[in-house]
Structure formats: structure tokens, C-alpha cells
Amino acid sequence: MSVRRYNAIFLSPHLDDAVLSAGNQLQLYTEQGKAVLVVTIFTKGSESRHPAAVSFLRQSGYSHANQLFAHRKKEDIAALRLLGADHLHLPYIDAGFRTEHPTTEHIFKSSSTQSDRQLVTSIHLRLSKIMTQYAADDCHVFGPLAVGNHIDHEIVYEAARKTWDPSQHWQLSFWEDVPYRHRTGETCTRLAQVSTTIQGMRRETVFTRSSKLKQAAIFCYSSQFSGLINRGGYCQTYDNQIESYWHA
């Protein structure tokens, strides 16, 4: 049996990031009849009772991580089905449930640990196999720029960069992460951090007049509404219509 080859692959750190930050771009591909795969990296929790884990469970309305992530996977499948994309959920543990990131401050402000760097290598090797198996010759890969400095977003950014092989003729682009890109100074801070990496890359802002399908897809992630509102900067109309990318 032949394996389906994808014209676009979106590397989503968590079970909502690709739709929040790049849902319109994803929809553009599927509307053109192109095959799209969303690979979500961090789709598991643990029994950690560190403050970050407890807080995340509470705001999501769950007391156990396995129940929350099982529900979040269902939300993600429903959202991607609306947009016409396939899904692949990798079994890596969310930062809030890893012992080296016990608080929210650790997740957003700490420098990467040895364990984080090992994750970059592990995810890079996994993505290399996925690209070999699923990427079409002209595949366009999208991932997070890691605006906001969430450690999971930074890990996926680094893994995507390591995986990119221009000789294979596939293109790499990074989206500016929602909701963090709406915080004053966050995008500029991240661009300064990766200035040598993105040198020569082209920035594109995509404006879509009609975004009802993306809006409907976002509404599938009901367990995350409280967190999106609490983190601030989420503007329903703006986020649905405007997306920004950096193209290698």
C-alpha cells in the first residue's frame, strides 16, 4: 500500500498551535486540493504535581493529565478535520509536566537544560524519518518562530532547523506564534535572538478576508479558552485574518 505524500507539513508544538498561528495558511493548501499533515510534538502529560502542571490542569478543567490530553487530542482531530488536514501526534511530554520546568517562569524564562537539548536531537531524528516517509518532493514545512520563548516552541524551532535539508527541495517557513506575538516587544525580542538564523529570510504577512472556517476550528479547542484569555493578547478577528511568516 502506498504512503500518502504531503505538500505541506505543519510542526505544531502543542495541540492547538498550528491552527491558532497558521490556520489560514493551512486552509489555503487544502482548498487547493493539496495534502496537509499537522505533526503535533508535545501531546502527553505526566503525574507531576509541580505548580505549572497543577495550574494548567486547573485552568483546563481537569484533575488528571491523561484525561486532559486524551480530550485535547480529540479537540485537535476535530479542528484539523474541519480544515481538511490529517494529524500525527508524537508522544513527547509537555513542558509543564516535565520535572525540569516546575513553574510557568521556568517554561518561559529559563535557558534550555541538557534535557531540553536532548529533546531537540530526539525530535529532529523523528522529524527526519517523518519527512522521508511523508514529504512530497515540493513539500513546504511550517513551524514556530517561538515568539514568547515558550521552551516547547523553542525546541520545535531548533529541531525544524536541524531537520531542514535544502538539497531535498522542500521549503521551510516559521510562523509568528499566537497569542504571544501580540504582547508588546515579544516579536522584536525573538527576532533579535534568532537574527543570525533568519538573516536573508523573507517576511510575509498573509491577510485573509473570510476566516470563518479557522474560527470554527479554533472553537474546537474549548479546553484551552481560559488559558488563551488569561495569557492575554488574543484578538479573535485579528488572529483569524492576519498571519505572519518568515520564509527560508
Coordinates of N, CA and C in Angstrom, one line a residue:
M1 N 0.9 -1.2 0.0 CA 0.0 0.0 0.0 C 0.9 1.2 0.0
S2 N 0.6 2.2 -0.9 CA 1.4 3.4 -1.0 C 1.2 4.3 0.2
V3 N 2.2 5.1 0.6 CA 2.1 6.0 1.7 C 1.7 7.4 1.1
R4 N 0.8 8.1 1.7 CA 0.4 9.4 1.2 C 1.5 10.4 1.4
R5 N 1.8 11.2 0.4 CA 2.8 12.2 0.4 C 2.1 13.6 0.6
Y6 N 2.7 14.4 1.4 CA 2.1 15.7 1.8 C 2.8 16.9 1.2
N7 N 2.0 17.8 0.6 CA 2.5 19.0 0.0 C 2.9 20.0 1.1
A8 N 2.3 19.9 2.3 CA 2.6 20.8 3.4 C 2.5 20.1 4.7
I9 N 3.5 20.3 5.5 CA 3.6 19.7 6.9 C 3.8 20.8 7.9
F10 N 2.9 20.8 8.9 CA 2.9 21.9 9.9 C 3.4 21.2 11.2
L11 N 4.4 21.8 11.8 CA 5.0 21.2 13.0 C 4.5 22.0 14.2
S12 N 3.5 21.5 14.9 CA 2.8 22.2 16.0 C 3.4 21.7 17.3
P13 N 3.9 22.7 18.1 CA 4.4 22.3 19.5 C 3.3 21.6 20.3
H14 N 2.1 22.2 20.3 CA 1.0 21.7 21.2 C -0.2 21.5 20.4
L15 N -1.2 20.9 21.0 CA -2.5 20.6 20.4 C -3.4 21.8 20.2
D16 N -3.0 22.8 19.4 CA -3.7 23.9 19.0 C -2.9 25.0 18.3
D17 N -1.5 24.9 18.5 CA -0.7 25.9 18.0 C -0.7 26.1 16.5
A18 N -0.7 25.1 15.7 CA -0.8 25.2 14.2 C -2.0 26.0 13.8
V19 N -3.2 25.6 14.4 CA -4.4 26.2 14.0 C -4.5 27.7 14.4
L20 N -4.0 28.0 15.6 CA -4.0 29.4 16.1 C -3.2 30.3 15.3
S21 N -2.0 29.8 15.0 CA -1.0 30.7 14.3 C -1.0 30.6 12.8
A22 N -1.4 29.5 12.3 CA -1.3 29.2 10.8 C -2.5 28.6 10.2
G23 N -3.7 28.7 10.8 CA -4.9 28.0 10.3 C -5.3 28.5 8.9
N24 N -5.1 29.8 8.6 CA -5.5 30.2 7.3 C -4.6 29.7 6.2
Q25 N -3.3 29.6 6.5 CA -2.3 29.1 5.5 C -2.6 27.6 5.3
L26 N -2.9 26.9 6.4 CA -3.3 25.5 6.3 C -4.5 25.3 5.4
Q27 N -5.5 26.2 5.6 CA -6.7 26.1 4.8 C -6.5 26.4 3.3
L28 N -5.6 27.3 3.0 CA -5.3 27.7 1.7 C -4.8 26.4 0.9
Y29 N -3.9 25.6 1.6 CA -3.4 24.4 0.9 C -4.6 23.4 0.7
T30 N -5.4 23.2 1.7 CA -6.4 22.2 1.5 C -7.5 22.6 0.5
E31 N -7.7 23.9 0.4 CA -8.7 24.4 -0.6 C -8.2 24.2 -2.0
Q32 N -6.9 24.2 -2.2 CA -6.3 23.9 -3.5 C -6.1 22.5 -3.8
G33 N -6.7 21.6 -2.9 CA -6.6 20.2 -3.1 C -5.3 19.5 -2.8
K34 N -4.5 20.3 -2.0 CA -3.2 19.7 -1.6 C -3.3 19.0 -0.3
A35 N -2.4 18.0 -0.1 CA -2.5 17.2 1.1 C -1.7 17.9 2.2
V36 N -2.3 18.0 3.4 CA -1.7 18.7 4.5 C -1.6 17.7 5.7
L37 N -0.5 17.7 6.4 CA -0.3 16.9 7.6 C 0.2 17.8 8.7
V38 N -0.5 17.8 9.9 CA -0.1 18.5 11.1 C 0.5 17.5 12.1
V39 N 1.8 17.7 12.3 CA 2.5 16.9 13.3 C 2.6 17.6 14.6
T40 N 1.9 17.1 15.6 CA 2.0 17.8 16.9 C 3.0 17.0 17.8
I41 N 3.9 17.8 18.4 CA 5.0 17.2 19.1 C 4.7 16.8 20.6
F42 N 4.2 17.8 21.4 CA 4.0 17.6 22.8 C 2.6 17.3 23.1
T43 N 2.2 16.0 23.2 CA 0.8 15.6 23.3 C 0.5 14.8 24.6
K44 N 1.5 14.8 25.5 CA 1.3 14.0 26.7 C 1.6 14.8 28.0
G45 N 1.0 14.4 29.1 CA 1.3 14.9 30.4 C 2.0 13.9 31.2
S46 N 2.0 14.1 32.5 CA 2.6 13.2 33.5 C 1.8 13.3 34.8
E47 N 2.3 12.6 35.8 CA 1.6 12.7 37.1 C 2.3 13.8 37.9
S48 N 3.1 14.7 37.3 CA 3.7 15.8 38.0 C 2.7 16.6 38.8
R49 N 3.1 17.0 40.0 CA 2.3 17.9 40.8 C 3.0 19.3 41.0
H50 N 3.9 19.6 40.1 CA 4.6 20.9 40.2 C 3.6 22.0 39.9
P51 N 3.9 23.2 40.3 CA 2.9 24.3 40.2 C 2.4 24.5 38.7
A52 N 3.3 24.4 37.8 CA 3.0 24.6 36.4 C 1.9 23.6 35.9
A53 N 2.1 22.3 36.3 CA 1.2 21.3 35.9 C -0.1 21.5 36.6
V54 N -0.1 21.7 37.9 CA -1.4 21.9 38.6 C -2.2 23.1 38.1
S55 N -1.5 24.2 37.8 CA -2.2 25.3 37.3 C -2.8 25.1 35.9
F56 N -2.1 24.4 35.0 CA -2.6 24.1 33.7 C -3.8 23.2 33.7
L57 N -3.7 22.2 34.6 CA -4.9 21.2 34.7 C -6.1 22.0 35.3
R58 N -5.9 22.9 36.2 CA -7.0 23.6 36.8 C -7.6 24.5 35.8
Q59 N -6.9 25.3 35.0 CA -7.5 26.2 34.1 C -8.1 25.5 32.9
S60 N -7.7 24.2 32.7 CA -8.3 23.4 31.6 C -9.5 22.6 32.1
G61 N -9.8 22.6 33.4 CA -10.9 21.9 33.9 C -10.8 20.5 34.2
Y62 N -9.5 20.0 34.4 CA -9.2 18.6 34.6 C -8.4 18.4 35.8
S63 N -8.5 17.2 36.4 CA -7.6 16.9 37.6 C -6.5 15.9 37.3
H64 N -6.7 15.2 36.1 CA -5.6 14.2 35.7 C -5.2 14.5 34.3
A65 N -3.8 14.4 34.1 CA -3.2 14.8 32.9 C -3.7 13.8 31.7
N66 N -3.8 12.6 32.0 CA -4.1 11.6 31.0 C -5.5 11.9 30.4
Q67 N -6.4 12.3 31.3 CA -7.8 12.7 30.8 C -7.7 14.0 30.0
L68 N -7.0 14.9 30.4 CA -6.9 16.2 29.7 C -6.3 16.0 28.3
F69 N -5.2 15.3 28.2 CA -4.6 15.2 26.9 C -5.4 14.2 26.0
A70 N -6.1 13.3 26.5 CA -7.0 12.5 25.7 C -8.0 13.4 25.1
H71 N -8.6 14.3 25.9 CA -9.6 15.2 25.4 C -9.0 16.2 24.4
R72 N -7.8 16.7 24.7 CA -7.2 17.6 23.8 C -6.9 17.0 22.4
K73 N -6.5 15.8 22.4 CA -6.3 15.1 21.1 C -7.6 15.0 20.3
K74 N -8.7 14.8 20.9 CA -10.0 14.7 20.3 C -10.3 16.1 19.7
E75 N -10.0 17.2 20.5 CA -10.3 18.5 20.0 C -9.4 18.8 18.8
D76 N -8.2 18.4 18.8 CA -7.3 18.7 17.7 C -7.7 17.9 16.4
I77 N -8.1 16.7 16.6 CA -8.6 15.9 15.4 C -9.8 16.6 14.8
A78 N -10.7 17.0 15.6 CA -11.9 17.7 15.2 C -11.6 19.0 14.4
A79 N -10.7 19.8 15.0 CA -10.3 21.1 14.4 C -9.6 20.8 13.0
L80 N -8.7 19.9 12.9 CA -8.0 19.6 11.7 C -8.9 19.0 10.6
R81 N -9.9 18.2 11.1 CA -10.8 17.6 10.1 C -11.6 18.7 9.5
L82 N -12.0 19.8 10.2 CA -12.7 20.9 9.7 C -11.9 21.6 8.6
L83 N -10.6 21.7 8.8 CA -9.7 22.4 7.9 C -9.2 21.4 6.7
G84 N -9.6 20.2 6.8 CA -9.2 19.2 5.8 C -7.8 18.6 5.9
A85 N -7.2 18.7 7.1 CA -5.8 18.2 7.3 C -5.8 16.9 8.0
D86 N -4.8 16.1 7.8 CA -4.5 14.9 8.6 C -3.7 15.3 9.8
H87 N -3.6 14.3 10.8 CA -2.9 14.6 12.0 C -1.9 13.5 12.3
L88 N -0.9 13.8 13.0 CA 0.1 12.8 13.6 C 0.5 13.4 15.0
H89 N 0.2 12.6 16.0 CA 0.5 13.1 17.4 C 1.7 12.3 17.9
L90 N 2.8 13.0 18.2 CA 4.0 12.4 18.7 C 3.9 12.3 20.2
P91 N 4.6 11.4 20.9 CA 4.4 11.1 22.3 C 5.3 11.8 23.3
Y92 N 5.6 13.1 23.0 CA 6.5 13.8 23.9 C 5.7 14.6 25.0
I93 N 6.3 14.7 26.2 CA 5.7 15.3 27.3 C 5.8 16.8 27.3
D94 N 4.6 17.4 27.5 CA 4.5 18.9 27.6 C 5.4 19.5 28.7
A95 N 6.0 20.6 28.4 CA 7.0 21.2 29.4 C 6.5 21.4 30.8
G96 N 5.2 21.7 30.9 CA 4.6 21.9 32.2 C 4.6 20.7 33.1
F97 N 4.8 19.5 32.4 CA 4.7 18.2 33.1 C 6.1 17.6 33.2
R98 N 7.1 18.3 32.7 CA 8.5 17.8 32.8 C 9.1 18.4 34.1
T99 N 9.9 17.6 34.8 CA 10.4 18.0 36.1 C 11.4 19.1 36.1
E100 N 12.0 19.4 34.9 CA 13.0 20.5 34.9 C 12.3 21.8 34.7
H101 N 11.0 21.9 34.5 CA 10.3 23.1 34.3 C 9.1 23.2 35.3
P102 N 9.4 23.3 36.6 CA 8.3 23.2 37.6 C 7.3 24.3 37.7
T103 N 7.7 25.5 37.2 CA 6.8 26.7 37.3 C 6.7 27.3 35.9
T104 N 5.7 28.2 35.7 CA 5.5 28.9 34.5 C 6.7 29.7 34.1
E105 N 7.3 30.3 35.1 CA 8.5 31.1 34.9 C 9.6 30.3 34.3
H106 N 9.8 29.0 34.7 CA 10.7 28.2 34.1 C 10.4 27.9 32.6
I107 N 9.2 27.7 32.3 CA 8.7 27.4 30.9 C 9.0 28.5 30.0
F108 N 8.9 29.8 30.4 CA 9.0 30.9 29.6 C 10.3 31.7 29.7
K109 N 11.0 31.6 30.8 CA 12.1 32.4 31.1 C 13.5 31.7 31.3
S110 N 13.4 30.4 31.5 CA 14.7 29.7 31.8 C 15.4 29.4 30.5
S111 N 16.7 29.3 30.6 CA 17.5 28.8 29.5 C 17.3 27.3 29.3
S112 N 17.6 26.8 28.2 CA 17.4 25.4 27.9 C 18.3 24.5 28.8
T113 N 17.8 23.4 29.2 CA 18.5 22.5 30.0 C 19.1 21.4 29.1
Q114 N 20.0 20.5 29.7 CA 20.6 19.4 29.0 C 19.4 18.5 28.4
S115 N 18.4 18.3 29.3 CA 17.3 17.5 28.9 C 16.6 18.1 27.7
D116 N 16.4 19.4 27.6 CA 15.8 20.1 26.5 C 16.6 19.9 25.2
R117 N 17.9 20.0 25.4 CA 18.8 19.8 24.2 C 18.7 18.4 23.7
Q118 N 18.6 17.5 24.6 CA 18.4 16.1 24.2 C 17.1 15.9 23.4
L119 N 16.1 16.6 23.9 CA 14.8 16.6 23.2 C 14.9 17.1 21.8
V120 N 15.6 18.2 21.6 CA 15.9 18.7 20.2 C 16.4 17.6 19.3
T121 N 17.4 16.9 19.8 CA 18.0 15.9 19.0 C 17.0 14.7 18.7
S122 N 16.3 14.3 19.7 CA 15.3 13.2 19.6 C 14.2 13.6 18.6
I123 N 13.7 14.8 18.7 CA 12.6 15.3 17.8 C 13.2 15.5 16.4
H124 N 14.4 16.0 16.3 CA 15.0 16.1 15.0 C 15.1 14.8 14.2
L125 N 15.5 13.8 14.9 CA 15.7 12.4 14.3 C 14.3 11.9 13.9
R126 N 13.3 12.1 14.8 CA 11.9 11.7 14.5 C 11.4 12.4 13.3
L127 N 11.6 13.7 13.2 CA 11.1 14.5 12.1 C 11.8 14.1 10.8
S128 N 13.1 13.8 10.9 CA 13.8 13.4 9.7 C 13.1 12.1 9.1
K129 N 12.7 11.2 9.9 CA 12.1 10.0 9.4 C 10.7 10.3 8.9
I130 N 10.0 11.3 9.5 CA 8.7 11.7 9.0 C 8.8 12.3 7.6
M131 N 9.8 13.2 7.5 CA 10.0 13.8 6.2 C 10.3 12.8 5.1
T132 N 11.1 11.9 5.4 CA 11.5 10.8 4.4 C 10.3 10.0 4.0
Q133 N 9.4 9.7 5.0 CA 8.2 8.9 4.8 C 7.1 9.6 4.1
Y134 N 6.9 10.9 4.5 CA 5.6 11.6 4.1 C 5.7 12.8 3.2
A135 N 6.9 13.4 3.2 CA 7.0 14.7 2.4 C 7.0 14.5 0.9
A136 N 6.2 15.2 0.2 CA 6.3 15.3 -1.2 C 7.6 16.0 -1.7
D137 N 7.9 15.8 -2.9 CA 9.2 16.5 -3.4 C 9.2 18.0 -3.2
D138 N 8.0 18.6 -3.3 CA 7.9 20.0 -3.2 C 7.3 20.5 -1.9
C139 N 7.5 19.7 -0.9 CA 6.8 19.9 0.4 C 7.2 21.3 1.1
H140 N 6.3 21.9 1.6 CA 6.5 23.2 2.4 C 6.3 22.9 3.8
V141 N 7.3 23.1 4.7 CA 7.2 22.8 6.1 C 7.1 24.1 6.9
F142 N 6.1 24.1 7.8 CA 5.9 25.3 8.6 C 6.1 24.9 10.1
G143 N 6.7 25.8 10.9 CA 6.9 25.6 12.3 C 6.9 26.9 13.0
P144 N 7.1 26.9 14.4 CA 7.0 28.1 15.2 C 8.3 28.8 15.2
L145 N 8.2 30.2 15.1 CA 9.4 31.0 15.3 C 9.8 31.1 16.8
A146 N 8.8 30.7 17.6 CA 9.0 30.7 19.1 C 9.0 32.1 19.7
V147 N 8.1 33.0 19.1 CA 7.8 34.3 19.8 C 7.2 34.0 21.1
G148 N 7.7 34.6 22.2 CA 7.2 34.4 23.5 C 8.1 33.5 24.3
N149 N 9.0 32.8 23.6 CA 10.1 32.0 24.3 C 9.5 30.8 25.2
H150 N 8.4 30.3 24.8 CA 7.9 29.0 25.4 C 8.9 28.0 25.1
I151 N 9.4 27.2 26.0 CA 10.5 26.3 25.8 C 10.2 25.2 24.8
D152 N 8.9 24.8 24.8 CA 8.5 23.8 23.8 C 8.5 24.3 22.4
H153 N 8.1 25.6 22.2 CA 8.2 26.2 20.9 C 9.6 26.4 20.4
E154 N 10.5 26.7 21.4 CA 11.9 26.9 21.0 C 12.5 25.5 20.6
I155 N 12.1 24.5 21.3 CA 12.6 23.1 21.0 C 12.2 22.7 19.6
V156 N 10.9 23.0 19.2 CA 10.5 22.6 17.9 C 11.1 23.5 16.8
Y157 N 11.3 24.7 17.1 CA 12.0 25.6 16.2 C 13.4 25.1 15.9
E158 N 14.2 24.7 17.0 CA 15.5 24.2 16.8 C 15.5 22.9 16.0
A159 N 14.6 22.0 16.4 CA 14.5 20.7 15.7 C 14.2 20.9 14.2
A160 N 13.3 21.8 13.9 CA 13.0 22.0 12.5 C 14.2 22.6 11.7
R161 N 14.9 23.5 12.4 CA 16.1 24.0 11.7 C 17.1 22.9 11.4
K162 N 17.3 22.0 12.4 CA 18.3 20.9 12.2 C 17.8 19.9 11.1
T163 N 16.5 19.8 11.0 CA 15.9 18.8 10.1 C 15.9 19.3 8.6
W164 N 15.9 20.6 8.5 CA 15.8 21.2 7.1 C 17.0 20.8 6.3
D165 N 16.7 20.3 5.1 CA 17.7 19.9 4.1 C 17.4 20.5 2.8
P166 N 18.0 21.7 2.4 CA 17.6 22.3 1.2 C 17.9 21.5 0.0
S167 N 18.7 20.5 0.1 CA 19.0 19.6 -1.1 C 17.8 18.7 -1.4
Q168 N 16.9 18.6 -0.5 CA 15.7 17.8 -0.7 C 14.6 18.6 -1.4
H169 N 14.8 19.9 -1.6 CA 13.9 20.8 -2.4 C 12.6 21.1 -1.6
W170 N 12.6 20.9 -0.3 CA 11.4 21.4 0.4 C 11.7 22.7 1.1
Q171 N 10.7 23.5 1.2 CA 10.9 24.8 1.8 C 10.5 24.9 3.3
L172 N 11.2 25.7 4.0 CA 10.9 25.9 5.5 C 10.5 27.3 5.8
S173 N 9.4 27.4 6.6 CA 8.9 28.7 7.0 C 8.5 28.6 8.5
F174 N 8.7 29.8 9.1 CA 8.3 29.9 10.6 C 7.2 30.9 10.7
W175 N 6.2 30.5 11.5 CA 5.1 31.5 11.8 C 5.4 32.2 13.1
E176 N 4.8 33.4 13.2 CA 4.9 34.2 14.5 C 3.8 33.7 15.4
D177 N 4.2 33.3 16.6 CA 3.3 32.5 17.4 C 2.2 33.3 18.1
V178 N 1.0 32.8 18.0 CA -0.2 33.3 18.7 C -0.3 32.5 20.0
P179 N -0.7 33.2 21.1 CA -1.0 34.6 21.3 C 0.1 35.5 21.6
Y180 N 1.3 35.0 21.7 CA 2.5 35.7 22.2 C 2.9 36.9 21.4
R181 N 2.7 36.8 20.1 CA 3.1 37.9 19.2 C 2.4 39.2 19.4
H182 N 1.2 39.2 20.1 CA 0.5 40.4 20.4 C 1.0 41.1 21.6
R183 N 1.9 40.5 22.4 CA 2.5 41.2 23.5 C 3.5 42.2 23.0
T184 N 3.5 43.4 23.5 CA 4.4 44.4 23.1 C 5.9 44.0 23.3
G185 N 6.6 44.0 22.2 CA 8.0 43.7 22.2 C 8.4 42.3 22.1
E186 N 7.5 41.3 22.2 CA 7.8 39.9 22.1 C 8.4 39.5 20.8
T187 N 7.8 40.0 19.7 CA 8.3 39.6 18.4 C 9.7 40.1 18.1
C188 N 9.9 41.4 18.5 CA 11.2 42.0 18.3 C 12.2 41.3 19.1
T189 N 11.9 40.9 20.3 CA 12.8 40.2 21.2 C 13.2 38.9 20.6
R190 N 12.3 38.2 20.1 CA 12.6 36.9 19.4 C 13.4 37.1 18.2
L191 N 13.1 38.1 17.4 CA 13.8 38.3 16.1 C 15.3 38.6 16.5
A192 N 15.5 39.4 17.5 CA 16.9 39.7 17.9 C 17.6 38.4 18.4
Q193 N 16.9 37.5 19.0 CA 17.5 36.3 19.5 C 18.0 35.4 18.3
V194 N 17.2 35.4 17.2 CA 17.5 34.5 16.1 C 18.0 35.2 14.9
S195 N 18.5 36.4 15.1 CA 18.9 37.3 14.0 C 19.8 36.6 13.0
T196 N 20.8 35.9 13.5 CA 21.8 35.3 12.6 C 21.1 34.1 11.8
T197 N 20.1 33.5 12.4 CA 19.4 32.4 11.8 C 18.5 32.8 10.7
I198 N 17.8 33.9 10.9 CA 16.8 34.3 9.9 C 17.4 35.3 8.9
Q199 N 18.6 35.6 9.0 CA 19.2 36.6 8.1 C 19.1 36.1 6.7
G200 N 18.5 36.9 5.8 CA 18.2 36.5 4.5 C 16.9 35.9 4.3
M201 N 16.1 35.7 5.4 CA 14.8 35.1 5.2 C 13.8 36.2 4.9
R202 N 12.7 35.9 4.2 CA 11.7 36.8 3.8 C 10.5 36.8 4.6
R203 N 10.0 38.0 5.2 CA 8.8 38.0 6.0 C 7.6 38.3 5.1
E204 N 6.6 37.5 5.4 CA 5.3 37.7 4.6 C 4.2 37.8 5.6
T205 N 3.3 38.7 5.4 CA 2.1 38.9 6.2 C 0.9 38.5 5.3
V206 N 0.2 37.5 5.7 CA -1.0 37.0 4.9 C -2.3 37.5 5.5
F207 N -3.1 38.2 4.7 CA -4.4 38.7 5.2 C -5.5 37.9 4.4
T208 N -6.4 37.3 5.2 CA -7.5 36.6 4.6 C -8.8 37.2 5.0
R209 N -9.6 37.6 4.1 CA -10.9 38.3 4.4 C -11.8 37.4 5.1
S210 N -12.0 36.2 4.6 CA -13.0 35.3 5.2 C -12.3 34.3 6.1
S211 N -12.6 34.2 7.3 CA -11.8 33.3 8.2 C -12.8 32.5 9.1
K212 N -14.0 32.3 8.6 CA -15.0 31.6 9.4 C -14.6 30.1 9.7
L213 N -13.9 29.5 8.8 CA -13.5 28.1 9.0 C -12.4 28.0 10.0
K214 N -11.5 28.9 10.0 CA -10.4 29.0 11.0 C -11.1 29.2 12.4
Q215 N -12.0 30.2 12.4 CA -12.7 30.5 13.7 C -13.4 29.3 14.2
A216 N -14.1 28.5 13.4 CA -14.7 27.3 13.8 C -13.7 26.3 14.3
A217 N -12.6 26.2 13.7 CA -11.6 25.2 14.1 C -11.0 25.6 15.5
I218 N -10.8 26.9 15.7 CA -10.3 27.4 17.0 C -11.3 27.1 18.1
F219 N -12.6 27.2 17.8 CA -13.6 26.9 18.8 C -13.6 25.4 19.2
C220 N -13.0 24.6 18.4 CA -12.9 23.1 18.8 C -12.0 23.0 20.0
Y221 N -11.1 23.9 20.3 CA -10.2 23.8 21.4 C -10.8 24.4 22.7
S222 N -11.9 24.0 23.1 CA -12.7 24.6 24.2 C -11.9 24.5 25.5
S223 N -11.1 23.4 25.7 CA -10.4 23.3 27.0 C -9.4 24.3 27.2
Q224 N -9.0 25.0 26.1 CA -7.9 26.0 26.2 C -8.3 27.4 26.2
F225 N -9.6 27.7 26.1 CA -10.1 29.1 26.0 C -9.7 29.9 27.3
S226 N -9.8 29.3 28.4 CA -9.4 30.0 29.7 C -7.9 30.4 29.6
G227 N -7.1 29.5 29.2 CA -5.7 29.9 29.1 C -5.3 30.9 28.1
L228 N -6.0 30.9 26.9 CA -5.8 31.9 25.9 C -6.2 33.3 26.4
I229 N -7.3 33.4 27.1 CA -7.7 34.6 27.6 C -6.8 35.1 28.7
N230 N -6.4 34.2 29.6 CA -5.5 34.6 30.7 C -4.1 35.1 30.2
R231 N -3.6 34.5 29.1 CA -2.3 34.9 28.6 C -2.4 36.2 27.9
G232 N -3.6 36.7 27.6 CA -3.8 38.0 27.0 C -3.4 38.0 25.5
G233 N -3.8 39.1 24.9 CA -3.4 39.4 23.5 C -4.2 38.6 22.5
Y234 N -5.1 37.8 22.9 CA -5.8 37.0 21.9 C -7.0 37.9 21.3
C235 N -6.9 38.2 20.1 CA -8.0 39.0 19.4 C -8.6 38.2 18.3
Q236 N -9.8 37.8 18.5 CA -10.4 36.8 17.6 C -10.4 37.3 16.2
T237 N -10.8 38.5 15.9 CA -10.9 38.9 14.5 C -9.5 39.1 13.9
Y238 N -8.6 39.7 14.6 CA -7.2 39.9 14.1 C -6.5 38.6 13.8
D239 N -6.6 37.7 14.8 CA -5.9 36.4 14.7 C -6.4 35.6 13.6
N240 N -7.7 35.7 13.3 CA -8.3 34.9 12.3 C -7.9 35.4 10.9
Q241 N -7.6 36.7 10.8 CA -7.4 37.3 9.4 C -6.0 37.4 9.1
I242 N -5.1 37.7 10.0 CA -3.7 38.1 9.7 C -2.7 37.0 10.3
E243 N -1.9 36.5 9.5 CA -0.8 35.6 9.9 C 0.5 36.1 9.3
S244 N 1.6 35.9 10.1 CA 2.9 36.3 9.6 C 3.9 35.2 9.6
Y245 N 4.7 35.2 8.5 CA 5.7 34.0 8.3 C 7.1 34.6 7.9
W246 N 8.1 33.8 8.2 CA 9.4 34.0 7.8 C 9.8 32.8 6.9
H247 N 10.2 33.1 5.7 CA 10.4 32.0 4.7 C 12.0 31.9 4.5
A248 N 12.5 30.7 4.6 CA 13.9 30.5 4.3 C 14.1 30.5 2.8

